[in-house]
Structure formats: structure tokens, C-alpha cells
Amino acid sequence: MDNTKWIVSIIHQDQTGEKKVMMNLLATVLLVAITSVANALTKSDFPAHFLFGASTSAYQVEGAANEDGRKPSIWDTYAYADNGGKSKGNGDIACDQYHKYKDDVKLMAKMGLDAYRFSISWSRLIPDGKGPINLKGLDYYNNLIDELVSKGIQPHVTLYHWDLPQTLEDEYEGWVSRRIIKDFTAYADVCFREFGDRVKHWTTVNEGNACSIVGYGSGVLQPQRCSSSSTFNCSKGNSSTEPYLVTHHMLLAHASAAKLYRTKYKAKQRGFIGFNLIVLGFLPLTNTIQDITATQRARDFNIGWFLNPFIFGEYPDVMKKNVGSRLPYFTSKESNLVKGSIDFLGINFYYAYYVKNNAKSLQKKDRDYTSDMAAELILYFGNGTSPYEIPVIPEILEGELHSLKNDYGNFPIYIHENGQQTFRNSSLDDWSRMECMHVYIGSLLDMLRNGFNIKGYFVWSFLDVFELLYGYEISFGLYYIDMKDPTLRRQPKLSSVWYSNFLNNRTMDSKITMKIEENSSVLSPNTPLMHATT
Ligand SMILES: *[C@@H]1O[C@H](CO)[C@@H](O)[C@H](O)[C@H]1NC(C)=O
Ligand SMILES: *[C@@H]1O[C@H](CO)[C@@H](O)[C@H](O)[C@H]1NC(C)=O
Ligand SMILES: *[C@@H]1O[C@H](CO)[C@@H](O)[C@H](O)[C@H]1NC(C)=O
Ligand SMILES: *[C@@H]1O[C@H](CO)[C@@H](O)[C@H](O)[C@H]1NC(C)=O
Ligand SMILES: *[C@@H]1O[C@H](CO)[C@@H](O)[C@H](O)[C@H]1NC(C)=O
Ligand SMILES: *[C@@H]1O[C@H](CO)[C@@H](O)[C@H](O)[C@H]1NC(C)=O
């Protein structure tokens, strides 16, 4: 995965002109879609136990970053770093969910969410990463969880979402060191003990693969470690070795926490423990055997890197071969610990790439993850989508699920994140987001009929949060928040109306459709925000 290239190409994209025309075309198409198809689909079409939810993560939504004893994480540090003068803001205030959680849970209940996926800020609960618990942090998560449970909303909790306590990074370089295993397990122990009576779905790590590749390979994101030969300017790191070490330690930390849960808590709490990966769609660039083989190799490097150990107890053969002695190995005891340690896999799905074989990269002197993979990834734009709109490609997701099932079996899967990005300042009539949800949710129904073991779908994101890549410029939320409004009022977008109708078994009524039609001509990222359609 070369997110760097993708990020840079999007940032430099000229965002005027073409987009407007595109949006108007889209509006016409969507109107047809909403009147003909959206009317047909509701939650009642899904099996009763299938969960629909929405996601956020601690640093992106909580705010109160310096309040009540919370200490900084590597994300705070990254947000404050001067990355070539490109400040993207920070999560000091974000959506202020720390103070507004009661109202947010009310909104979720009104919307009809079955589940809310959020993460715990490790450095809010245990400010130094290890040692004393911060009682105010403990209270906050207890209150949030109680509020959710009282409204019948299942809490689905992630323990690590890109936000290692800075103290641990400073003390021993965080995930690069084996010492993380013990501290992560102790942190998980506190969470299971304090919240496990009400929380039944635990995800240890969010996007473990992206954390390793982008945090320690390209060095673009926190903790911004990479070799000096990388295109990015990191002050420390080693792109040849660290991504593999970090993943190794994440696997062992997960397995250690899972073992603890199963031996100490599971009999009483009866919950499940999983891991989350970002899954990229991979398509061979050409039909040559080289590109087809490279496509499978890309899957092994992205997903097999984690799933092969989780299911079979060892790294994929092609990784052992290409990475050689830089790939850590599992002792037989560790291998048995990691094998079988997930009850489910969480998948975040957004983008697809064409894969082009690049065998020559194996001859490079300073090898890194990308050259070890021996493949070049070229972003797939789909048909008619612009570079800053995420292509809606459920057929590619289904293809990836098919490979997963073939390679690793039909274990339970949650779609933990999926959604559409728009400029944060664009219209509340977020047609593209509504269409994206509608198409993916519709295709889930087919996937379930085709026998995939999918348990739930969470849209990213519940609110317009502080985004990992673009801060407050681009957002994915069902609710808009104007950062200049001191009350940070949550303003429903069209997508929230659609989702709410869907969840409550209501079809979009014709009056709403008419109102949308009336305003469809103003769909443009540069027009002022309009008020709610509810
Ligand atoms: C939607 O329909 C399903 C199946 O008929 C039912 O179980 C569920 O309670 C309904 N939800 C609402 C909010 O009415
Ligand atoms: C990375 O670590 C390896 C193994 O310790 C070492 O051989 C290599 O020189 C290091 N690379 C850099 C750029 O520091
Ligand atoms: C990289 O960072 C160092 C330290 O901040 C700085 O001195 C140097 O000019 C930077 N190099 C580039 C190419 O940006
Ligand atoms: C996308 O475009 C390609 C090439 O023009 C075409 O072959 C394909 O059918 C299109 N797919 C869809 C879903 O429209
Ligand atoms: C459509 O736009 C008008 C004028 O901008 C506004 O008053 C109205 O509320 C909008 N309707 C919807 C459904 O957003
Ligand atoms: C919306 O945000 C984009 C990206 O930050 C910016 O280029 C554009 O000028 C903004 N438009 C308005 C109307 O504020």
C-alpha cells in the first residue's frame, strides 16, 4: 500500500470546475436511485441478529484532550507536529463528545442504531500507559457505556486506535519494543475488568496493518518513523525492519490480551475478542500471470501478514521468502498463542488498487515493505468518480471477502468502517454519502445470501470527526458540526435521514424525496451549507 502517493495526489488536486458538473450528474442519477431503489430497502430485509451501527474513535471525537488527567498520545504529538508546515488541526476539542455524550447517545437512539463502535483513549484511562488508573477517565467510559446500554445500543469497543500513550513511545519506542506486550495486556485487563460486564465486543487493534505500514514504513502518520532513505522526513526509524517488528508485537499483544480474556473473563462475561484490518481491494493490472501472482502476493502482505498467524500460527510463505531474516519468527509457544486468538475480524473498507508486478524491487539494497512485496499499487478510481470521492465498489469488497473465505475459512466478520468522504464545508444534502451507504448495504444483503459470515455493518463516521488524513477539511459524518459554532451543534445530513429511515423500517417518503429534488441543483462543494432535511 502506498498511501503516501495517494495522499499527496489528493492534496494537490484542483478541486473546482469538474466537480460541480459531476455532482449535478450524480444528483440526477441519485434521484432515480432514491425513488426506485431506496424505497425498497429497509432493515427488516436483514436477519434479525444483523447489527447496524456507526463508528468513531477516541481522539477523533472526544476532545477534552487536556482535561481531567488525560495525557497526550502519539496522535496528539502528530497533530501538533509541523509536517512541512501543513497543519491539519488537532483533536483538542474535536466533537467534544467527552462533554456531549448524553446528547450523542440520544441521537443514536433516535436514529435507531443497534451498536456504537468507539475506542477507549489509553492515555485517558491510564495516562502514562502503565501504572495508576485515572478515575475521571474510568468514570467517563462507565458513563458512556451505561448511557448506551440504557438505550439498548451495544457498545463495540476498540482498545487501540492509532493513539499510543506518548509516555510509552518516549520510554521504549512503543510498538517497536516487546515491552509493549506486557503494558497492552495490563491495559486490556483494566478494560475487561471495569467494562466487560456491559461490553461484549472487543477489538484490540484498529487497522493494525496500516499502523505498521504508514506509521513505520512510509512514516507519513504517527509515530512518523522511517529510514532516512524514505521519501518522508522522519527523525527516527528503520523502514526495513520496524513494520515487521511492530506487526509481530501487535499480534503477540493481541494474543496475550485474548488469552487473558478467555482464561479470566470469558466464562462470566461471555464476550468476543477480535482484531481490525484495513482491507484494500486488489485487482491485477493486466491478465498476465505475473500481475495475477503479484495480486495474491499483495493480499498475503496486507492481510495474510496478520490472518495467516491468527488462523495457522505463522507468517505467509511468500513473506518469509521475500523478507527473510528481517521477518521475526514465532516460537512454537507463541505460535500456539496467536493461532486461534480471534473470534472475529473487523474490516475497514474504502479503496481498491490495481496491482502491477515489480520483481525488480527485490534487488534493491535498502528494502522496505513495498519493495519486499514486489508489487506496485495504482489507485483504482472506478467509473466516473473523481479522485477525492471514494469509488463505491461493493463487488470488489465481495471479491476480497471471497479470497478471505477461500484462504482462511468463513469466520465471523464485522464491517467496522465504510463510508464516503466529502468536503466538510459541502452541502448537508450529501447525496454521494447516502448513495454509498445505500449501495453497500444493499450489496450486503446479497453477500449474506451468498453465505458470507458477516455479522454487522458500521458506517464511518457517526459525526464529522477530526479526520486522520485531512483533519477538519474532509469528513465522513452523518452529522455535520460547524467548528466555528461554539455549541458544536450536530446538524443532520441527508445520509442520516436515509439511515434513520432504513433502520426504522421506513421507506423514504415522497415528501422528503420532493424536497431533495427541489434542492438538487445546489449540490456543490462550494455552496453554503443548507439546513437539515429532517
Ligand atoms: C424492523 O423490522 C424488523 C423485522 O420485521 C423488526 O424485527 C424490527 O423490530 C423493526 N424495527 C423497527 C424499529 O421497527
Ligand atoms: C535497519 O536495521 C537493519 C538491521 O538492524 C540494519 O542492517 C540497517 O542498516 C538499518 N537501516 C537503516 C536505514 O538504519
Ligand atoms: C528534515 O528534517 C530535518 C530536521 O527537522 C531538517 O533539518 C531537514 O531540513 C529536513 N529535510 C527535508 C528534506 O525536509
Ligand atoms: C466501467 O468502465 C469500464 C471501461 O470503460 C467498462 O468496461 C465497465 O463495464 C464499467 N463498469 C461499470 C460498473 O459501469
Ligand atoms: C432547499 O433550499 C431552500 C433554500 O436554500 C431551503 O429553504 C430549504 O430548506 C431546502 N430544502 C431542503 C430539503 O434542504
Ligand atoms: C471548502 O473547503 C475546501 C477545502 O478546505 C476549500 O478549498 C474551499 O474553498 C471551501 N469552500 C468554502 C465555500 O468554504
XYZ file of C-alpha atoms and ligand atoms in Angstrom:
618
model
C 0.000 0.000 0.000
C 1.384 3.355 -0.910
C -0.850 5.718 0.912
C 1.710 8.465 0.660
C 1.339 8.763 -3.046
C -2.377 8.716 -2.780
C -2.489 11.285 -0.030
C -0.194 13.625 -1.898
C -2.059 13.276 -5.172
C -5.315 14.145 -3.479
C -3.947 17.113 -1.612
C -2.642 18.659 -4.819
C -5.749 18.001 -6.825
C -7.512 21.054 -8.247
C -10.892 20.788 -6.680
C -13.036 23.157 -8.692
C -14.852 23.014 -12.005
C -15.254 19.402 -12.897
C -16.633 18.522 -9.507
C -19.733 20.693 -9.898
C -20.716 19.128 -13.172
C -20.089 15.729 -11.677
C -22.252 16.438 -8.656
C -25.174 17.598 -10.788
C -24.957 14.498 -12.911
C -24.795 12.476 -9.760
C -27.890 14.220 -8.400
C -29.910 13.147 -11.407
C -28.723 9.597 -11.166
C -29.329 9.553 -7.433
C -32.813 10.868 -7.715
C -33.664 7.895 -9.843
C -31.908 5.659 -7.363
C -33.661 7.039 -4.352
C -37.135 6.956 -5.804
C -36.817 3.490 -7.234
C -34.428 1.561 -5.007
C -34.131 3.284 -1.646
C -37.837 2.865 -1.159
C -37.435 -0.856 -1.375
C -34.696 -1.440 1.191
C -35.145 -1.449 4.963
C -33.550 -3.176 7.903
C -36.426 -5.636 8.025
C -34.898 -7.252 4.913
C -31.922 -8.359 7.040
C -31.666 -11.240 9.501
C -32.828 -10.141 12.956
C -29.399 -10.552 14.590
C -27.545 -8.484 11.957
C -26.200 -5.281 13.550
C -26.201 -1.804 12.078
C -24.068 0.806 13.735
C -21.824 3.798 13.340
C -18.177 4.334 14.298
C -15.874 6.922 15.784
C -12.609 6.803 17.722
C -11.463 8.482 20.915
C -9.037 11.134 19.687
C -11.264 11.970 16.746
C -14.447 12.602 18.683
C -13.853 13.164 22.405
C -11.997 16.456 22.637
C -11.133 17.368 26.260
C -7.637 16.259 25.268
C -6.004 18.036 28.166
C -8.789 17.684 30.681
C -9.373 15.547 33.726
C -5.954 13.932 33.769
C -5.647 12.721 30.181
C -2.079 12.785 28.875
C -1.034 13.027 25.214
C -0.850 10.100 22.830
C 1.293 9.810 19.707
C -1.708 11.190 17.812
C -1.669 14.444 19.818
C 2.037 14.711 19.030
C 1.462 14.032 15.337
C -1.371 16.575 15.151
C 0.868 19.214 16.697
C 3.887 18.381 14.533
C 4.732 20.801 11.762
C 4.545 18.386 8.844
C 6.172 20.625 6.283
C 4.024 23.496 7.520
C 0.789 21.638 6.770
C -1.238 21.903 9.909
C -4.431 19.919 9.803
C -5.682 20.938 13.209
C -5.878 18.740 16.260
C -8.277 16.797 18.455
C -8.178 19.160 21.448
C -11.881 19.875 21.020
C -12.965 17.634 18.114
C -16.698 16.924 18.606
C -16.424 17.368 22.373
C -18.170 14.046 22.884
C -16.457 13.919 26.286
C -18.982 16.539 27.417
C -21.777 15.828 24.955
C -22.013 12.047 25.121
C -25.508 12.045 26.579
C -26.923 14.053 23.702
C -24.969 11.983 21.208
C -26.359 8.751 22.607
C -29.834 10.271 22.377
C -29.205 10.990 18.696
C -28.008 7.420 18.166
C -31.121 6.051 19.835
C -33.357 8.300 17.804
C -31.595 7.211 14.662
C -32.106 3.573 15.588
C -28.505 2.348 15.805
C -28.090 -1.195 17.151
C -24.479 -0.551 18.081
C -21.923 2.223 18.531
C -18.286 1.492 17.770
C -15.928 3.760 19.681
C -12.455 3.462 21.144
C -11.005 3.998 24.581
C -8.217 6.513 24.892
C -5.491 4.511 26.627
C -3.850 7.707 27.909
C -7.149 8.951 29.339
C -7.690 5.736 31.287
C -4.038 5.142 32.194
C -2.270 8.449 31.489
C 1.274 7.045 31.455
C 0.305 3.884 29.603
C 1.024 1.826 32.687
C 0.559 2.350 36.377
C -2.277 4.234 38.054
C -5.752 4.431 36.581
C -7.248 7.887 36.057
C -10.562 7.712 37.916
C -12.085 10.533 35.861
C -11.288 8.604 32.700
C -12.806 5.496 34.223
C -15.962 7.454 35.091
C -16.242 8.817 31.570
C -16.214 5.409 29.898
C -18.508 3.925 32.536
C -20.971 6.753 31.943
C -20.801 6.466 28.159
C -21.287 2.703 28.275
C -24.166 2.990 30.778
C -25.839 5.576 28.614
C -25.571 3.340 25.543
C -26.777 0.235 27.340
C -29.721 2.113 28.878
C -30.852 2.981 25.341
C -30.392 -0.563 24.068
C -27.299 0.293 21.993
C -24.473 -2.261 22.078
C -21.039 -0.814 22.816
C -18.403 -2.237 20.427
C -15.108 -1.148 21.865
C -11.688 -0.752 20.273
C -8.736 -0.637 22.662
C -6.157 0.848 20.307
C -6.997 3.288 17.517
C -3.717 4.961 16.429
C -3.209 6.542 19.858
C -0.374 5.046 21.897
C 0.339 6.911 25.160
C 3.236 9.222 24.346
C 4.972 8.169 27.560
C 5.429 4.632 26.216
C 6.694 5.951 22.881
C 9.242 8.085 24.718
C 10.257 5.401 27.175
C 10.825 2.442 24.862
C 9.635 3.362 21.339
C 6.176 1.866 21.832
C 5.206 -0.932 19.444
C 8.804 -1.335 18.243
C 9.652 -2.880 21.594
C 8.498 -6.198 23.048
C 7.766 -4.345 26.265
C 4.504 -3.176 24.699
C 3.050 -6.676 25.069
C 3.003 -6.550 28.842
C 1.701 -2.976 29.056
C -1.005 -3.549 26.452
C -2.180 -6.680 28.250
C -2.356 -4.819 31.565
C -4.373 -2.037 29.903
C -6.728 -4.599 28.348
C -7.088 -6.236 31.752
C -8.323 -2.959 33.257
C -10.846 -2.556 30.419
C -12.158 -6.122 30.652
C -12.418 -5.890 34.440
C -14.103 -2.473 34.560
C -16.311 -2.535 31.458
C -16.664 -6.207 30.495
C -19.919 -6.673 32.382
C -21.533 -4.466 29.701
C -19.137 -4.645 26.731
C -19.334 -7.909 24.760
C -17.379 -6.963 21.643
C -13.733 -6.034 21.993
C -11.382 -5.162 19.167
C -7.800 -4.972 20.352
C -6.248 -3.002 17.485
C -7.747 -0.899 14.697
C -6.090 -1.134 11.259
C -3.040 -2.966 12.567
C -1.673 -3.295 9.030
C -1.997 0.418 8.258
C -0.423 1.359 11.621
C 2.658 -0.688 10.734
C 2.977 0.351 7.105
C 2.148 4.038 7.323
C 3.497 4.676 10.839
C 6.808 2.788 10.466
C 7.303 2.169 6.722
C 6.473 5.362 4.833
C 6.415 7.300 8.114
C 3.607 9.580 6.964
C 1.410 9.020 10.015
C 2.074 8.697 13.741
C 4.537 7.947 15.182
C 6.240 9.010 11.922
C 9.159 6.602 11.988
C 11.027 5.660 8.813
C 14.515 5.308 7.332
C 16.286 8.405 6.145
C 16.048 6.979 2.611
C 12.247 7.205 2.722
C 10.584 9.996 0.758
C 9.249 11.285 4.046
C 11.430 13.119 6.521
C 11.467 11.105 9.745
C 13.800 11.807 12.605
C 13.978 8.128 13.661
C 13.102 4.695 12.468
C 14.065 1.911 10.091
C 11.629 1.087 7.304
C 13.400 -2.212 6.556
C 12.746 -3.723 9.938
C 10.277 -1.804 12.068
C 6.989 -2.513 10.230
C 7.650 -6.247 10.731
C 8.588 -5.828 14.385
C 5.551 -3.677 15.072
C 3.158 -6.173 13.499
C 4.849 -9.006 15.380
C 4.339 -7.199 18.683
C 0.746 -6.303 17.820
C -0.001 -9.954 17.095
C 1.574 -11.039 20.369
C -0.096 -8.241 22.358
C -3.456 -9.158 20.864
C -2.913 -12.854 21.562
C -1.828 -12.154 25.110
C -4.916 -10.000 25.771
C -7.160 -12.617 24.138
C -5.697 -15.352 26.313
C -6.252 -13.236 29.398
C -9.849 -12.588 28.370
C -10.525 -16.229 27.714
C -8.987 -17.501 30.928
C -10.068 -14.779 33.321
C -13.260 -13.189 31.981
C -14.956 -15.076 29.176
C -16.814 -17.656 31.265
C -18.555 -14.896 33.168
C -18.739 -12.069 30.646
C -19.388 -14.151 27.526
C -17.932 -11.641 25.102
C -15.877 -11.835 21.904
C -12.474 -10.543 21.011
C -11.346 -9.542 17.541
C -8.778 -7.592 15.545
C -9.285 -4.989 12.828
C -7.537 -4.645 9.459
C -7.935 -2.246 6.607
C -8.775 -4.376 3.594
C -7.828 -2.959 0.213
C -9.440 -4.182 -2.952
C -6.763 -5.675 -5.232
C -7.170 -6.116 -8.978
C -4.420 -7.376 -11.292
C -3.395 -4.567 -13.648
C -3.232 -6.990 -16.574
C -4.232 -10.582 -17.097
C -0.626 -11.755 -17.125
C 0.363 -14.497 -14.733
C 2.909 -12.047 -13.222
C 0.282 -9.480 -12.235
C -2.157 -12.151 -11.065
C 0.523 -13.672 -8.832
C 1.510 -10.203 -7.620
C -2.119 -9.572 -6.663
C -2.190 -12.630 -4.429
C 1.197 -11.575 -3.015
C -0.213 -8.133 -2.199
C -3.062 -9.839 -0.300
C -0.580 -12.007 1.583
C 1.435 -8.927 2.548
C -1.592 -6.870 3.612
C -3.952 -9.367 5.147
C -2.129 -12.693 5.312
C 0.559 -10.946 7.365
C -1.999 -10.961 10.222
C -4.547 -13.601 9.287
C -2.082 -16.362 8.489
C -0.706 -16.139 12.063
C -4.244 -15.837 13.517
C -5.521 -18.862 11.616
C -2.412 -21.025 11.034
C 0.109 -19.711 13.585
C 2.738 -18.491 11.106
C 3.508 -15.821 8.511
C 2.694 -16.486 4.849
C 5.432 -18.358 2.962
C 5.922 -15.558 0.441
C 6.663 -13.124 3.278
C 9.179 -15.496 4.842
C 10.845 -15.821 1.454
C 10.881 -12.146 0.461
C 11.538 -10.559 3.855
C 13.990 -13.193 5.045
C 15.738 -12.621 8.333
C 14.064 -9.242 8.857
C 10.762 -11.069 9.471
C 10.546 -12.019 13.154
C 9.627 -15.611 13.906
C 7.234 -17.150 16.406
C 8.472 -19.700 18.915
C 6.156 -22.700 18.985
C 4.661 -21.417 22.221
C 3.970 -18.008 20.645
C 2.629 -19.596 17.510
C 0.093 -21.550 19.563
C -0.839 -18.426 21.464
C -1.514 -16.395 18.301
C -3.245 -19.205 16.410
C -6.980 -19.139 17.036
C -6.820 -15.919 19.056
C -9.546 -14.032 17.140
C -13.280 -14.610 17.481
C -13.973 -12.202 14.625
C -12.233 -9.939 12.155
C -13.171 -6.280 11.802
C -12.740 -4.913 8.300
C -12.404 -1.291 7.252
C -13.050 -0.982 3.539
C -12.672 2.070 1.327
C -10.240 1.835 -1.593
C -9.094 -0.545 -4.303
C -5.797 -0.705 -6.195
C -4.532 -2.216 -9.406
C -1.539 -4.426 -8.710
C 1.455 -4.430 -11.046
C 4.218 -6.971 -10.590
C 7.551 -5.371 -9.695
C 10.034 -8.220 -9.264
C 12.970 -5.857 -9.745
C 12.326 -4.200 -6.396
C 13.624 -7.363 -4.707
C 17.096 -6.399 -5.919
C 17.048 -3.060 -4.129
C 19.685 -2.529 -1.469
C 17.567 -0.823 1.204
C 14.474 -2.949 1.097
C 11.239 -1.939 2.764
C 7.699 -3.282 2.946
C 6.811 -2.097 -0.564
C 9.914 -3.492 -2.230
C 9.538 -6.759 -0.277
C 6.013 -7.057 -1.653
C 7.490 -6.676 -5.143
C 4.364 -5.026 -6.436
C 3.288 -1.558 -7.370
C -0.163 -0.373 -6.300
C -2.088 2.032 -8.504
C -5.202 3.613 -7.056
C -8.405 2.449 -8.714
C -10.802 5.317 -9.418
C -13.740 3.279 -10.628
C -16.079 4.636 -13.216
C -16.808 8.325 -13.221
C -15.586 9.078 -9.721
C -13.261 11.950 -9.052
C -10.042 11.421 -7.097
C -11.442 12.794 -3.865
C -14.615 10.771 -3.981
C -14.184 7.230 -2.827
C -15.358 4.792 -5.508
C -18.391 2.752 -4.499
C -17.215 -0.774 -5.231
C -19.154 -3.418 -3.290
C -18.325 -6.005 -5.951
C -14.646 -5.543 -5.128
C -15.346 -5.888 -1.408
C -17.219 -9.090 -2.149
C -14.248 -10.337 -4.180
C -11.919 -9.706 -1.229
C -14.304 -11.469 1.159
C -14.316 -14.363 -1.248
C -10.498 -14.609 -1.138
C -10.551 -14.362 2.646
C -13.061 -17.189 2.868
C -11.060 -19.339 0.446
C -7.766 -18.738 2.205
C -8.821 -18.663 5.852
C -12.358 -20.035 6.194
C -15.716 -18.465 6.860
C -15.075 -16.880 10.272
C -17.261 -14.027 11.571
C -16.696 -10.596 10.069
C -17.860 -7.132 11.020
C -17.602 -4.333 8.507
C -16.244 -1.844 11.046
C -15.792 1.090 8.718
C -17.099 2.077 5.320
C -18.350 5.391 4.040
C -17.891 8.359 1.767
C -15.795 11.477 2.175
C -16.899 14.970 1.229
C -15.520 18.383 1.949
C -16.598 19.225 5.430
C -17.967 22.552 4.217
C -20.093 20.998 1.447
C -23.849 20.699 1.400
C -25.895 18.902 4.048
C -27.540 17.185 1.107
C -24.769 14.601 0.983
C -26.072 12.556 -1.897
C -22.824 10.777 -2.546
C -22.661 9.520 1.042
C -26.283 8.395 1.030
C -25.758 6.624 -2.271
C -22.604 4.948 -0.979
C -24.381 3.599 2.128
C -27.368 2.563 0.150
C -25.329 0.641 -2.405
C -23.086 -1.082 0.158
C -25.963 -2.003 2.448
C -27.929 -3.345 -0.489
C -24.968 -5.449 -1.568
C -24.532 -6.808 1.979
C -27.872 -8.472 1.572
C -26.524 -10.311 -1.487
C -23.350 -11.223 0.382
C -25.378 -12.715 3.234
C -27.455 -14.681 0.739
C -24.182 -15.880 -0.803
C -23.176 -17.340 2.560
C -20.628 -14.827 3.865
C -20.469 -14.783 7.646
C -20.956 -11.018 8.086
C -22.377 -10.042 11.471
C -22.729 -6.297 11.223
C -22.067 -3.065 9.357
C -20.791 0.171 10.868
C -20.708 3.344 8.862
C -17.727 5.641 9.294
C -18.486 8.020 10.841
C -21.306 8.936 13.180
C -20.281 12.600 13.333
C -17.935 14.794 11.335
C -14.880 13.914 13.393
C -11.268 15.116 13.327
C -10.045 13.005 10.416
C -6.800 11.058 10.391
C -5.696 12.261 6.956
C -7.372 15.633 6.480
C -8.220 16.978 9.903
C -11.253 19.215 9.527
C -11.107 19.660 5.737
C -12.762 16.450 4.668
C -15.247 14.416 6.625
C -17.359 11.272 6.566
C -20.052 12.083 9.142
C -23.787 11.534 9.144
C -23.974 14.749 11.176
C -22.215 17.980 10.342
C -20.537 20.037 13.042
C -19.546 23.620 12.345
C -16.298 24.065 14.251
C -16.939 27.828 14.425
C -20.222 27.305 16.254
C -19.378 27.349 19.981
C -22.218 24.907 20.730
C -20.885 22.392 18.167
C -24.474 21.593 17.264
C -24.945 18.292 15.433
C -26.725 19.002 12.137
C -28.272 16.022 10.351
C -27.227 15.423 6.768
C -29.354 13.685 4.182
C -27.397 10.471 4.827
C -28.529 10.476 8.460
C -32.129 10.821 7.339
C -31.703 7.938 4.938
C -30.021 5.718 7.542
C -32.615 6.546 10.165
C -35.447 5.668 7.803
C -33.711 2.467 6.823
C -33.116 1.464 10.453
C -36.693 2.182 11.438
C -38.113 0.152 8.555
C -39.437 3.321 6.965
C -39.093 3.953 3.306
C -38.004 7.451 2.291
C -41.331 9.217 1.973
C -42.209 11.070 -1.178
C -42.260 14.458 0.559
C -38.604 14.106 1.523
C -37.803 12.955 -1.986
C -39.536 16.028 -3.405
C -37.628 18.340 -1.069
C -34.397 16.723 -2.096
C -35.290 17.148 -5.730
C -36.064 20.798 -5.173
C -32.543 21.386 -3.855
C -30.594 19.000 -6.017
C -29.311 21.787 -8.235
C -27.290 23.287 -5.408
C -25.214 20.181 -4.856
C -21.736 21.528 -4.974
C -18.893 21.511 -2.528
C -18.633 25.257 -2.794
C -22.180 26.268 -1.976
C -23.068 27.324 1.544
C -24.387 24.743 3.921
C -28.089 24.208 3.921
C -30.179 23.328 6.861
C -31.420 19.990 7.848
C -33.782 17.940 5.805
C -35.432 16.475 8.883
C -37.911 -3.605 11.628
O -38.381 -4.844 11.149
C -37.818 -5.971 11.807
C -38.319 -7.221 11.113
O -39.667 -7.130 10.811
C -38.188 -5.929 13.289
O -37.569 -7.013 13.942
C -37.676 -4.634 13.882
O -38.080 -4.528 15.230
C -38.220 -3.446 13.109
N -37.598 -2.242 13.623
C -38.282 -1.143 13.941
C -37.512 -0.017 14.515
O -39.483 -1.055 13.776
C 17.867 -1.115 9.664
O 18.157 -2.207 10.511
C 18.926 -3.228 9.881
C 19.003 -4.405 10.839
O 19.382 -3.966 12.107
C 20.288 -2.668 9.505
O 21.048 -3.642 8.845
C 20.074 -1.474 8.588
O 21.303 -0.869 8.312
C 19.146 -0.461 9.209
N 18.820 0.535 8.222
C 18.840 1.815 8.475
C 18.461 2.714 7.344
O 19.141 2.271 9.572
C 14.230 17.022 7.566
O 14.099 17.391 8.930
C 15.264 17.961 9.470
C 15.048 18.173 10.960
O 13.814 18.802 11.196
C 15.570 19.254 8.720
O 16.758 19.822 9.213
C 15.740 18.951 7.237
O 15.893 20.128 6.516
C 14.518 18.205 6.690
N 14.766 17.789 5.333
C 13.867 17.894 4.373
C 14.274 17.369 3.041
O 12.761 18.370 4.556
C -16.500 0.746 -16.103
O -15.785 1.132 -17.249
C -15.256 0.065 -17.972
C -14.355 0.625 -19.056
O -14.959 1.718 -19.700
C -16.393 -0.799 -18.514
O -15.869 -1.893 -19.228
C -17.220 -1.301 -17.331
O -18.326 -2.023 -17.778
C -17.676 -0.160 -16.458
N -18.270 -0.689 -15.237
C -19.396 -0.213 -14.722
C -19.835 -0.837 -13.445
O -20.028 0.678 -15.240
C -33.862 23.866 -0.042
O -33.280 25.132 -0.157
C -34.066 26.184 0.389
C -33.369 27.480 0.080
O -31.987 27.368 0.100
C -34.223 25.932 1.888
O -35.003 26.927 2.471
C -34.866 24.567 2.110
O -34.918 24.281 3.473
C -34.060 23.497 1.413
N -34.745 22.216 1.498
C -34.118 21.143 1.893
C -34.914 19.896 1.857
O -32.968 21.125 2.248
C -14.321 24.196 1.378
O -13.142 23.530 1.796
C -12.183 23.378 0.781
C -11.055 22.556 1.350
O -10.680 23.003 2.596
C -11.736 24.762 0.297
O -10.820 24.589 -0.742
C -12.952 25.534 -0.179
O -12.565 26.843 -0.525
C -14.016 25.598 0.898
N -15.221 26.223 0.368
C -15.920 27.115 1.048
C -17.170 27.622 0.383
O -15.608 27.487 2.154
